[in-house]
CSV table of C-alpha atoms in Angstrom, one decimal:
chain,number,residue,atom,x,y,z
A,1,MET,CA,0.0,0.2,0.0
A,2,VAL,CA,3.1,2.4,0.6
A,3,LEU,CA,4.2,1.4,-2.7
A,4,ALA,CA,0.5,2.1,-4.4
A,5,GLY,CA,0.8,5.7,-2.8
A,6,SER,CA,4.2,6.3,-3.7
A,7,ALA,CA,3.8,5.5,-7.2
A,8,ALA,CA,1.2,8.2,-7.5
A,9,CYS,CA,3.7,10.8,-6.7
A,10,GLY,CA,6.0,9.9,-9.4
A,11,THR,CA,5.5,9.9,-13.4
A,12,VAL,CA,2.6,8.8,-15.6
A,13,GLU,CA,3.7,5.3,-15.8
A,14,ASN,CA,4.2,5.1,-11.8
A,15,LEU,CA,0.8,6.6,-11.7
A,16,SER,CA,-0.7,3.9,-13.6
A,17,ALA,CA,0.7,1.0,-11.5
A,18,GLY,CA,0.0,2.8,-8.5
A,19,GLN,CA,-3.5,2.9,-9.1
A,20,LYS,CA,-3.8,-0.7,-10.1
A,21,LEU,CA,-1.9,-1.8,-7.0
A,22,ASP,CA,-4.0,0.6,-4.8
A,23,ARG,CA,-7.1,-1.4,-6.2
A,24,ALA,CA,-5.7,-4.8,-6.0
A,25,PHE,CA,-4.9,-4.1,-2.3
A,26,ASP,CA,-8.2,-2.8,-1.8
A,27,LYS,CA,-10.0,-5.9,-3.1
A,28,LEU,CA,-7.7,-7.8,-0.7
A,29,GLY,CA,-8.9,-6.1,2.3
A,30,LYS,CA,-12.4,-6.6,1.3
A,31,GLU,CA,-12.0,-10.4,1.4
A,32,ARG,CA,-12.8,-12.5,4.3
A,33,SER,CA,-10.3,-15.3,4.0
A,34,LEU,CA,-7.0,-15.4,2.5
A,35,SER,CA,-4.1,-17.9,1.9
A,36,LEU,CA,-0.8,-17.1,1.9
A,37,GLU,CA,2.3,-19.1,0.6
A,38,LEU,CA,5.9,-18.2,1.0
A,39,ALA,CA,8.8,-19.9,-0.6
A,40,LEU,CA,12.1,-19.6,-2.3
A,41,ASP,CA,12.7,-19.9,-6.0
A,42,THR,CA,16.4,-21.5,-6.3
A,43,ASP,CA,17.7,-24.9,-6.2
A,44,ALA,CA,20.0,-26.5,-3.7
A,45,ALA,CA,23.3,-25.9,-5.6
A,46,THR,CA,22.5,-22.1,-5.5
A,47,LEU,CA,21.9,-22.2,-1.7
A,48,LYS,CA,25.3,-24.2,-1.3
A,49,ALA,CA,27.5,-21.8,-3.4
A,50,MET,CA,26.0,-18.6,-1.4
A,51,GLY,CA,27.3,-20.2,2.0
A,52,ALA,CA,30.5,-21.8,0.2
A,53,GLU,CA,32.8,-19.0,2.1
A,54,THR,CA,31.5,-19.9,5.6
A,55,GLU,CA,33.8,-21.5,8.0
A,56,PRO,CA,34.6,-25.2,8.0
A,57,GLY,CA,31.9,-27.2,9.7
A,58,GLU,CA,29.3,-24.5,9.2
A,59,GLN,CA,28.3,-25.1,5.6
A,60,MET,CA,24.9,-26.0,4.8
A,61,PRO,CA,24.3,-29.7,5.0
A,62,ASP,CA,23.2,-31.4,1.5
A,63,GLY,CA,20.0,-32.5,3.0
A,64,VAL,CA,18.9,-29.1,4.3
A,65,ALA,CA,19.9,-27.2,1.2
A,66,GLU,CA,17.8,-29.8,-0.7
A,67,TRP,CA,14.9,-29.2,1.8
A,68,LEU,CA,15.0,-25.5,1.6
A,69,SER,CA,14.9,-25.1,-2.1
A,70,ASP,CA,11.4,-26.8,-1.9
A,71,ALA,CA,10.4,-25.7,1.0
A,72,ARG,CA,6.9,-23.4,1.9
A,73,ILE,CA,5.4,-21.9,4.5
A,74,SER,CA,1.5,-21.6,4.1
A,75,VAL,CA,-0.9,-19.7,6.0
A,76,SER,CA,-4.7,-19.9,5.7
A,77,VAL,CA,-7.0,-17.4,7.9
A,78,GLN,CA,-10.8,-17.0,7.9
A,79,SER,CA,-12.6,-13.8,9.8
A,80,ARG,CA,-16.3,-12.8,10.2
A,81,LYS,CA,-15.5,-9.4,9.0
A,82,PRO,CA,-13.4,-7.9,5.8
A,83,LEU,CA,-9.7,-8.5,6.5
A,84,GLU,CA,-9.2,-4.7,6.8
A,85,LYS,CA,-11.6,-4.4,9.6
A,86,SER,CA,-10.7,-7.6,11.1
A,87,GLY,CA,-9.3,-7.7,15.0
A,88,GLU,CA,-7.7,-10.5,16.8
A,89,LYS,CA,-10.7,-11.8,17.8
A,90,ASP,CA,-12.7,-11.4,14.7
A,91,PHE,CA,-10.5,-14.6,13.2
A,92,THR,CA,-12.6,-18.0,13.5
A,93,ALA,CA,-9.4,-20.2,12.1
A,94,MET,CA,-6.0,-20.4,10.9
A,95,ALA,CA,-4.0,-22.9,9.6
A,96,VAL,CA,-0.3,-22.7,9.5
A,97,LYS,CA,2.2,-25.3,7.6
A,98,PHE,CA,5.8,-25.5,7.3
A,99,GLY,CA,6.9,-28.5,4.6
A,100,GLY,CA,8.1,-29.2,1.3
A,101,PRO,CA,6.8,-31.4,-1.4
A,102,ASP,CA,6.7,-34.5,0.5
A,103,GLY,CA,4.7,-33.1,3.3
A,104,ALA,CA,4.6,-30.9,6.2
A,105,LEU,CA,7.7,-30.7,8.6
A,106,PHE,CA,5.1,-28.6,11.3
A,107,GLU,CA,2.0,-27.5,11.2
A,108,TYR,CA,-1.0,-26.4,13.6
A,109,ARG,CA,-4.4,-24.8,13.4
A,110,LEU,CA,-6.6,-22.8,15.3
A,111,VAL,CA,-9.9,-24.2,15.1
A,112,GLY,CA,-12.8,-23.2,18.0
A,113,ASP,CA,-11.2,-23.2,21.4
A,114,TYR,CA,-8.2,-25.5,20.7
A,115,THR,CA,-5.0,-25.1,19.0
A,116,TYR,CA,-3.9,-28.5,17.1
A,117,VAL,CA,-0.2,-29.3,16.4
A,118,ARG,CA,1.7,-31.9,14.8
A,119,ALA,CA,5.3,-32.5,13.7
A,120,ASP,CA,7.5,-35.0,11.5
A,121,VAL,CA,10.3,-35.2,13.7
A,122,ASP,CA,11.7,-38.1,11.6
A,123,ALA,CA,11.8,-36.2,8.6
A,124,PHE,CA,13.3,-33.3,10.3
A,125,ALA,CA,16.1,-35.7,11.6
A,126,GLU,CA,16.7,-37.0,8.3
A,127,MET,CA,17.0,-33.4,6.5
A,128,SER,CA,19.4,-32.2,9.4
A,129,GLY,CA,21.3,-35.1,9.7
A,130,SER,CA,20.9,-35.1,13.5
A,131,PRO,CA,19.3,-38.2,14.9
A,132,MET,CA,16.3,-37.8,17.4
A,133,PRO,CA,15.2,-40.5,19.9
A,134,SER,CA,12.1,-42.0,18.5
A,135,ALA,CA,8.9,-42.2,20.4
A,136,ASP,CA,9.1,-46.2,21.3
A,137,GLU,CA,12.6,-45.1,23.0
A,138,LEU,CA,11.0,-42.5,25.5
A,139,PRO,CA,9.5,-43.5,28.7
A,140,ASP,CA,5.7,-43.1,29.6
A,141,SER,CA,6.7,-40.1,31.6
A,142,ALA,CA,7.1,-38.4,28.3
A,143,GLY,CA,3.5,-38.5,28.3
A,144,ALA,CA,2.0,-35.9,25.7
A,145,PHE,CA,5.7,-35.2,24.3
A,146,LYS,CA,6.0,-38.9,23.1
A,147,LYS,CA,2.6,-38.3,21.3
A,148,LEU,CA,4.2,-35.2,19.5
A,149,LEU,CA,7.0,-37.2,18.9
A,150,ALA,CA,5.4,-40.2,17.3
A,151,GLY,CA,4.0,-37.5,14.5
A,152,ASP,CA,0.3,-37.9,15.9
A,153,TRP,CA,-1.9,-34.4,16.5
A,154,ILE,CA,-2.5,-32.9,19.7
A,155,LYS,CA,-4.7,-30.4,21.0
A,156,VAL,CA,-4.3,-27.7,23.7
A,157,SER,CA,-6.9,-25.3,24.9
A,158,THR,CA,-6.0,-22.3,23.2
A,159,LYS,CA,-7.2,-20.1,26.4
A,160,GLU,CA,-4.7,-22.3,28.5
A,161,ILE,CA,-1.9,-21.2,26.0
A,162,GLU,CA,-2.7,-17.6,26.3
A,163,GLU,CA,-3.1,-18.0,30.2
A,164,THR,CA,0.4,-19.7,30.1
A,165,GLY,CA,1.9,-16.8,28.0
A,166,GLU,CA,0.8,-14.1,30.4
A,167,GLN,CA,2.1,-15.9,33.2
A,168,MET,CA,5.7,-16.4,31.4
A,169,ALA,CA,5.5,-12.7,30.5
A,170,GLY,CA,4.9,-11.6,33.9
A,171,ALA,CA,7.3,-13.9,35.5
A,172,GLY,CA,9.6,-10.9,36.4
A,173,GLY,CA,6.9,-9.1,38.6
A,174,GLY,CA,4.1,-6.7,38.0
A,175,THR,CA,1.3,-6.9,35.1
A,176,PRO,CA,2.7,-7.7,31.7
A,177,SER,CA,2.7,-4.4,29.9
A,178,ALA,CA,0.9,-4.2,26.7
A,179,GLU,CA,2.6,-4.5,23.2
A,180,PRO,CA,4.1,-1.1,21.9
A,181,THR,CA,1.9,0.3,19.3
A,182,LEU,CA,2.0,3.2,17.0
A,183,ASP,CA,-0.6,6.1,17.4
A,184,ALA,CA,-2.4,7.5,14.4
A,185,GLY,CA,-0.2,10.6,13.9
A,186,THR,CA,3.0,8.8,14.1
A,187,GLN,CA,1.8,6.3,11.6
A,188,LYS,CA,0.7,9.1,9.1
A,189,LYS,CA,4.5,10.8,9.4
A,190,LEU,CA,6.0,7.1,8.9
A,191,VAL,CA,4.0,6.4,5.7
A,192,LYS,CA,4.4,9.9,4.3
A,193,ALA,CA,8.3,9.6,4.9
A,194,LEU,CA,8.3,6.3,3.3
A,195,ARG,CA,6.5,7.5,0.2
A,196,GLN,CA,8.8,10.4,-0.5
A,197,VAL,CA,11.7,8.1,-0.5
A,198,ILE,CA,10.1,5.1,-2.5
A,199,ALA,CA,8.8,7.8,-5.1
A,200,ARG,CA,12.1,8.9,-5.8
A,201,GLU,CA,14.2,6.0,-5.8
A,202,VAL,CA,11.7,3.3,-7.1
A,203,ASP,CA,10.9,3.1,-10.9
A,204,PHE,CA,7.6,0.9,-11.9
A,205,LYS,CA,7.0,-0.7,-15.1
A,206,THR,CA,4.1,-2.7,-16.3
A,207,SER,CA,3.2,-5.0,-18.7
A,208,GLY,CA,0.4,-7.0,-20.0
A,209,GLY,CA,0.0,-10.8,-20.3
A,210,GLU,CA,-2.4,-13.7,-21.1
A,211,ASP,CA,-6.0,-14.3,-20.0
A,212,GLY,CA,-6.0,-11.4,-17.8
A,213,THR,CA,-2.6,-11.4,-16.2
A,214,GLU,CA,-0.6,-8.3,-15.7
A,215,HIS,CA,2.6,-7.5,-14.4
A,216,ILE,CA,3.8,-4.5,-12.4
A,217,GLU,CA,7.7,-4.1,-11.5
A,218,ALA,CA,9.4,-2.0,-8.5
A,219,THR,CA,13.0,-1.9,-9.0
A,220,ALA,CA,15.3,0.3,-6.8
A,221,PRO,CA,18.9,-0.1,-5.6
A,222,PHE,CA,19.0,-2.0,-2.5
A,223,ARG,CA,21.5,-0.1,0.0
A,224,THR,CA,20.5,3.4,-1.4
A,225,LEU,CA,16.8,2.6,-0.7
A,226,LEU,CA,17.7,1.2,2.8
A,227,THR,CA,19.7,4.1,3.6
A,228,GLU,CA,17.3,6.7,2.5
A,229,LEU,CA,14.2,5.0,4.2
A,230,PHE,CA,16.0,5.0,7.7
A,231,ASP,CA,17.4,8.6,7.3
A,232,LYS,CA,13.7,9.6,6.8
A,233,LEU,CA,12.8,7.6,9.6
A,234,ARG,CA,15.4,8.8,12.2
A,235,PRO,CA,13.7,11.9,13.0
A,236,LEU,CA,10.7,10.1,14.2
A,237,ALA,CA,12.9,8.1,16.4
A,238,ASP,CA,11.5,9.5,19.8
A,239,GLU,CA,7.9,8.6,18.7
A,240,LEU,CA,8.6,4.8,18.1
A,241,PRO,CA,8.3,2.2,20.6
A,242,PRO,CA,11.0,1.7,23.0
A,243,GLY,CA,13.4,-0.4,21.8
A,244,ALA,CA,13.3,0.3,18.3
A,245,GLU,CA,16.7,1.2,17.5
A,246,LEU,CA,17.3,2.3,13.8
A,247,PRO,CA,20.1,1.3,12.2
A,248,THR,CA,22.8,3.9,10.6
A,249,ALA,CA,24.2,4.5,7.3
A,250,LYS,CA,27.3,2.9,8.6
A,251,ASP,CA,25.7,-0.4,9.1
A,252,PHE,CA,24.5,-0.5,5.5
A,253,LYS,CA,28.0,0.5,4.1
A,254,ASP,CA,28.8,-3.1,3.2
A,255,ALA,CA,25.5,-4.0,1.7
A,256,PRO,CA,25.5,-4.2,-2.0
A,257,ASP,CA,23.9,-1.3,-3.8
A,258,GLU,CA,22.6,-3.6,-7.0
A,259,LYS,CA,19.1,-3.2,-8.0
A,260,VAL,CA,16.5,-5.4,-6.7
A,261,THR,CA,13.0,-6.0,-8.4
A,262,ALA,CA,9.7,-6.8,-7.0
A,263,ASP,CA,7.3,-8.1,-9.5
A,264,PHE,CA,3.6,-8.0,-8.5
A,265,THR,CA,1.3,-10.4,-10.5
A,266,LEU,CA,-2.2,-9.1,-11.0
A,267,LYS,CA,-5.0,-11.8,-12.3
A,268,ASN,CA,-8.1,-9.8,-13.6
A,269,GLY,CA,-6.9,-7.0,-11.2
A,270,GLU,CA,-6.6,-9.0,-8.1
A,271,LEU,CA,-3.0,-9.7,-6.4
A,272,SER,CA,-1.9,-13.1,-6.9
A,273,GLU,CA,1.9,-13.0,-6.5
A,274,VAL,CA,4.8,-10.8,-5.2
A,275,SER,CA,8.4,-12.2,-6.3
A,276,VAL,CA,11.3,-10.4,-5.1
A,277,ASP,CA,14.6,-11.0,-7.0
A,278,LEU,CA,17.5,-11.0,-4.8
A,279,ALA,CA,19.9,-13.1,-6.7
A,280,LYS,CA,22.2,-9.6,-7.4
A,281,LEU,CA,22.4,-9.7,-3.7
A,282,ALA,CA,24.2,-12.9,-3.5
A,283,GLU,CA,27.9,-10.5,-4.0
A,284,LYS,CA,30.6,-13.1,-4.7
A,285,ALA,CA,28.4,-16.3,-5.4
A,286,LYS,CA,27.0,-16.9,-9.0
A,287,VAL,CA,23.8,-16.9,-8.6
A,288,LYS,CA,21.3,-17.0,-11.6
A,289,LYS,CA,18.2,-17.5,-9.9
A,290,PHE,CA,17.5,-16.6,-6.2
A,291,ALA,CA,14.2,-15.0,-5.4
A,292,LEU,CA,11.5,-15.0,-2.4
A,293,VAL,CA,7.9,-15.5,-3.9
A,294,LEU,CA,4.7,-15.0,-1.9
A,295,ARG,CA,1.5,-16.2,-3.7
A,296,LEU,CA,-2.0,-15.4,-2.6
A,297,GLY,CA,-5.4,-16.9,-3.0
A,298,GLU,CA,-8.5,-17.7,-1.4
A,299,GLY,CA,-8.2,-19.3,2.3
A,300,GLU,CA,-9.2,-22.8,2.8
A,301,GLN,CA,-11.4,-23.9,5.8
A,302,ALA,CA,-9.4,-25.0,8.6
A,303,THR,CA,-10.9,-28.0,10.2
A,304,ALA,CA,-9.9,-29.8,13.4
A,305,PRO,CA,-7.8,-32.9,12.4
A,306,ALA,CA,-9.5,-36.2,13.6
A,307,GLY,CA,-8.1,-38.4,16.5
A,308,ALA,CA,-6.2,-35.4,18.0
A,309,THR,CA,-5.1,-36.2,21.7
A,310,GLU,CA,-5.8,-33.4,24.0
A,311,VAL,CA,-3.1,-32.4,26.5
A,312,ARG,CA,-2.1,-29.9,28.9
A,313,ILE,CA,0.8,-27.2,28.6
A,314,ASP,CA,2.2,-28.4,31.8
A,315,GLU,CA,1.7,-31.8,30.7
A,316,LEU,CA,3.9,-31.4,27.5
A,317,MET,CA,6.6,-29.5,28.9
A,318,GLU,CA,6.9,-32.0,31.9
A,319,GLY,CA,7.2,-34.9,29.5
A,320,PHE,CA,9.7,-32.6,27.4
A,321,PHE,CA,12.0,-31.8,30.2
A,322,GLY,CA,11.5,-34.9,31.9
A,323,GLY,CA,10.8,-37.7,29.8
A,324,ALA,CA,12.3,-36.7,26.5
A,325,ALA,CA,15.5,-35.3,28.4
A,326,GLY,CA,15.7,-38.1,30.6
A,327,GLY,CA,15.3,-40.5,28.0
A,328,GLY,CA,16.9,-39.0,25.3
A,329,PHE,CA,20.7,-39.1,27.3
A,330,ALA,CA,21.6,-41.9,29.3
A,331,GLU,CA,23.9,-41.5,32.1
A,332,GLU,CA,26.8,-43.5,30.7
A,333,GLU,CA,26.9,-41.1,27.6
A,334,PHE,CA,28.7,-38.7,30.1
A,335,THR,CA,31.2,-40.9,31.8
A,336,ASP,CA,34.2,-40.0,29.5
A,337,VAL,CA,33.6,-36.2,29.8
A,338,PRO,CA,37.0,-35.1,31.4
A,339,GLN,CA,36.1,-33.6,34.6
A,340,GLY,CA,37.6,-29.9,35.3
């Protein structure tokens, strides 16, 4: 939306691109459900090449590189109200999945009064090359954690999760402080500052496609854009939430100043994909294809998985710290450790 408003301050082509993006985001905000999928458009060899100059023993394992090249983060939400008017309590369901072509590595769903969680620990161990204890190796004291390790669905009261989070946040004493927020006046100043920089540094280009598909490209020099954006924000530092420390130009001096392009794909006027080409930021590595891709669509209805076992937070934590830790490391494994 900042891009759309910024484009309207530039050339005729920027104005046209900005209007189209503005309408696309407006349509998105009127939806009551939405799905997002975030992925890398690259291959394992590229990921390995980008980390080739790291210290010995710290290079990305082949299994991790292969998996990440096909990894996907998927999010789907449903709300009682249009998304642009939805608050936290308006969302009726949510599903999050982190996985690849062979299935989900981790996923959770919020449906009704419960949060459902499942993890494929075996797949994670195979990908990372780090063996994990199997569920059969754990004692019965591992309880709920043993179910999770076996790849079964478990469910926990969402209210209990919220209460536990509040208790942990307030463990230092006193009432947990509210999340820091920006007042409306500061938000307007931020948007105005960002739009001024983007209108000056970002070039827009539109191109048509088949079947109602259109592309809008936004291109800008990476280091220059970041430096100028934060220079504009620095006078507002006192109005930002506590702890929001802004980086300086010195922090960006080693960042590449190559031009980076974000490609917005519109299908019949609706935003369907955003791809940010990051290949030129790879510096010394020879990279042909490396992009961050966000795909958008209508949200799927999240449902409660069948056969989920209900557990309590304390039971899960006791199983992890007691059963898992106690069962995963035998005492004799430490007998050869030199005593200092």
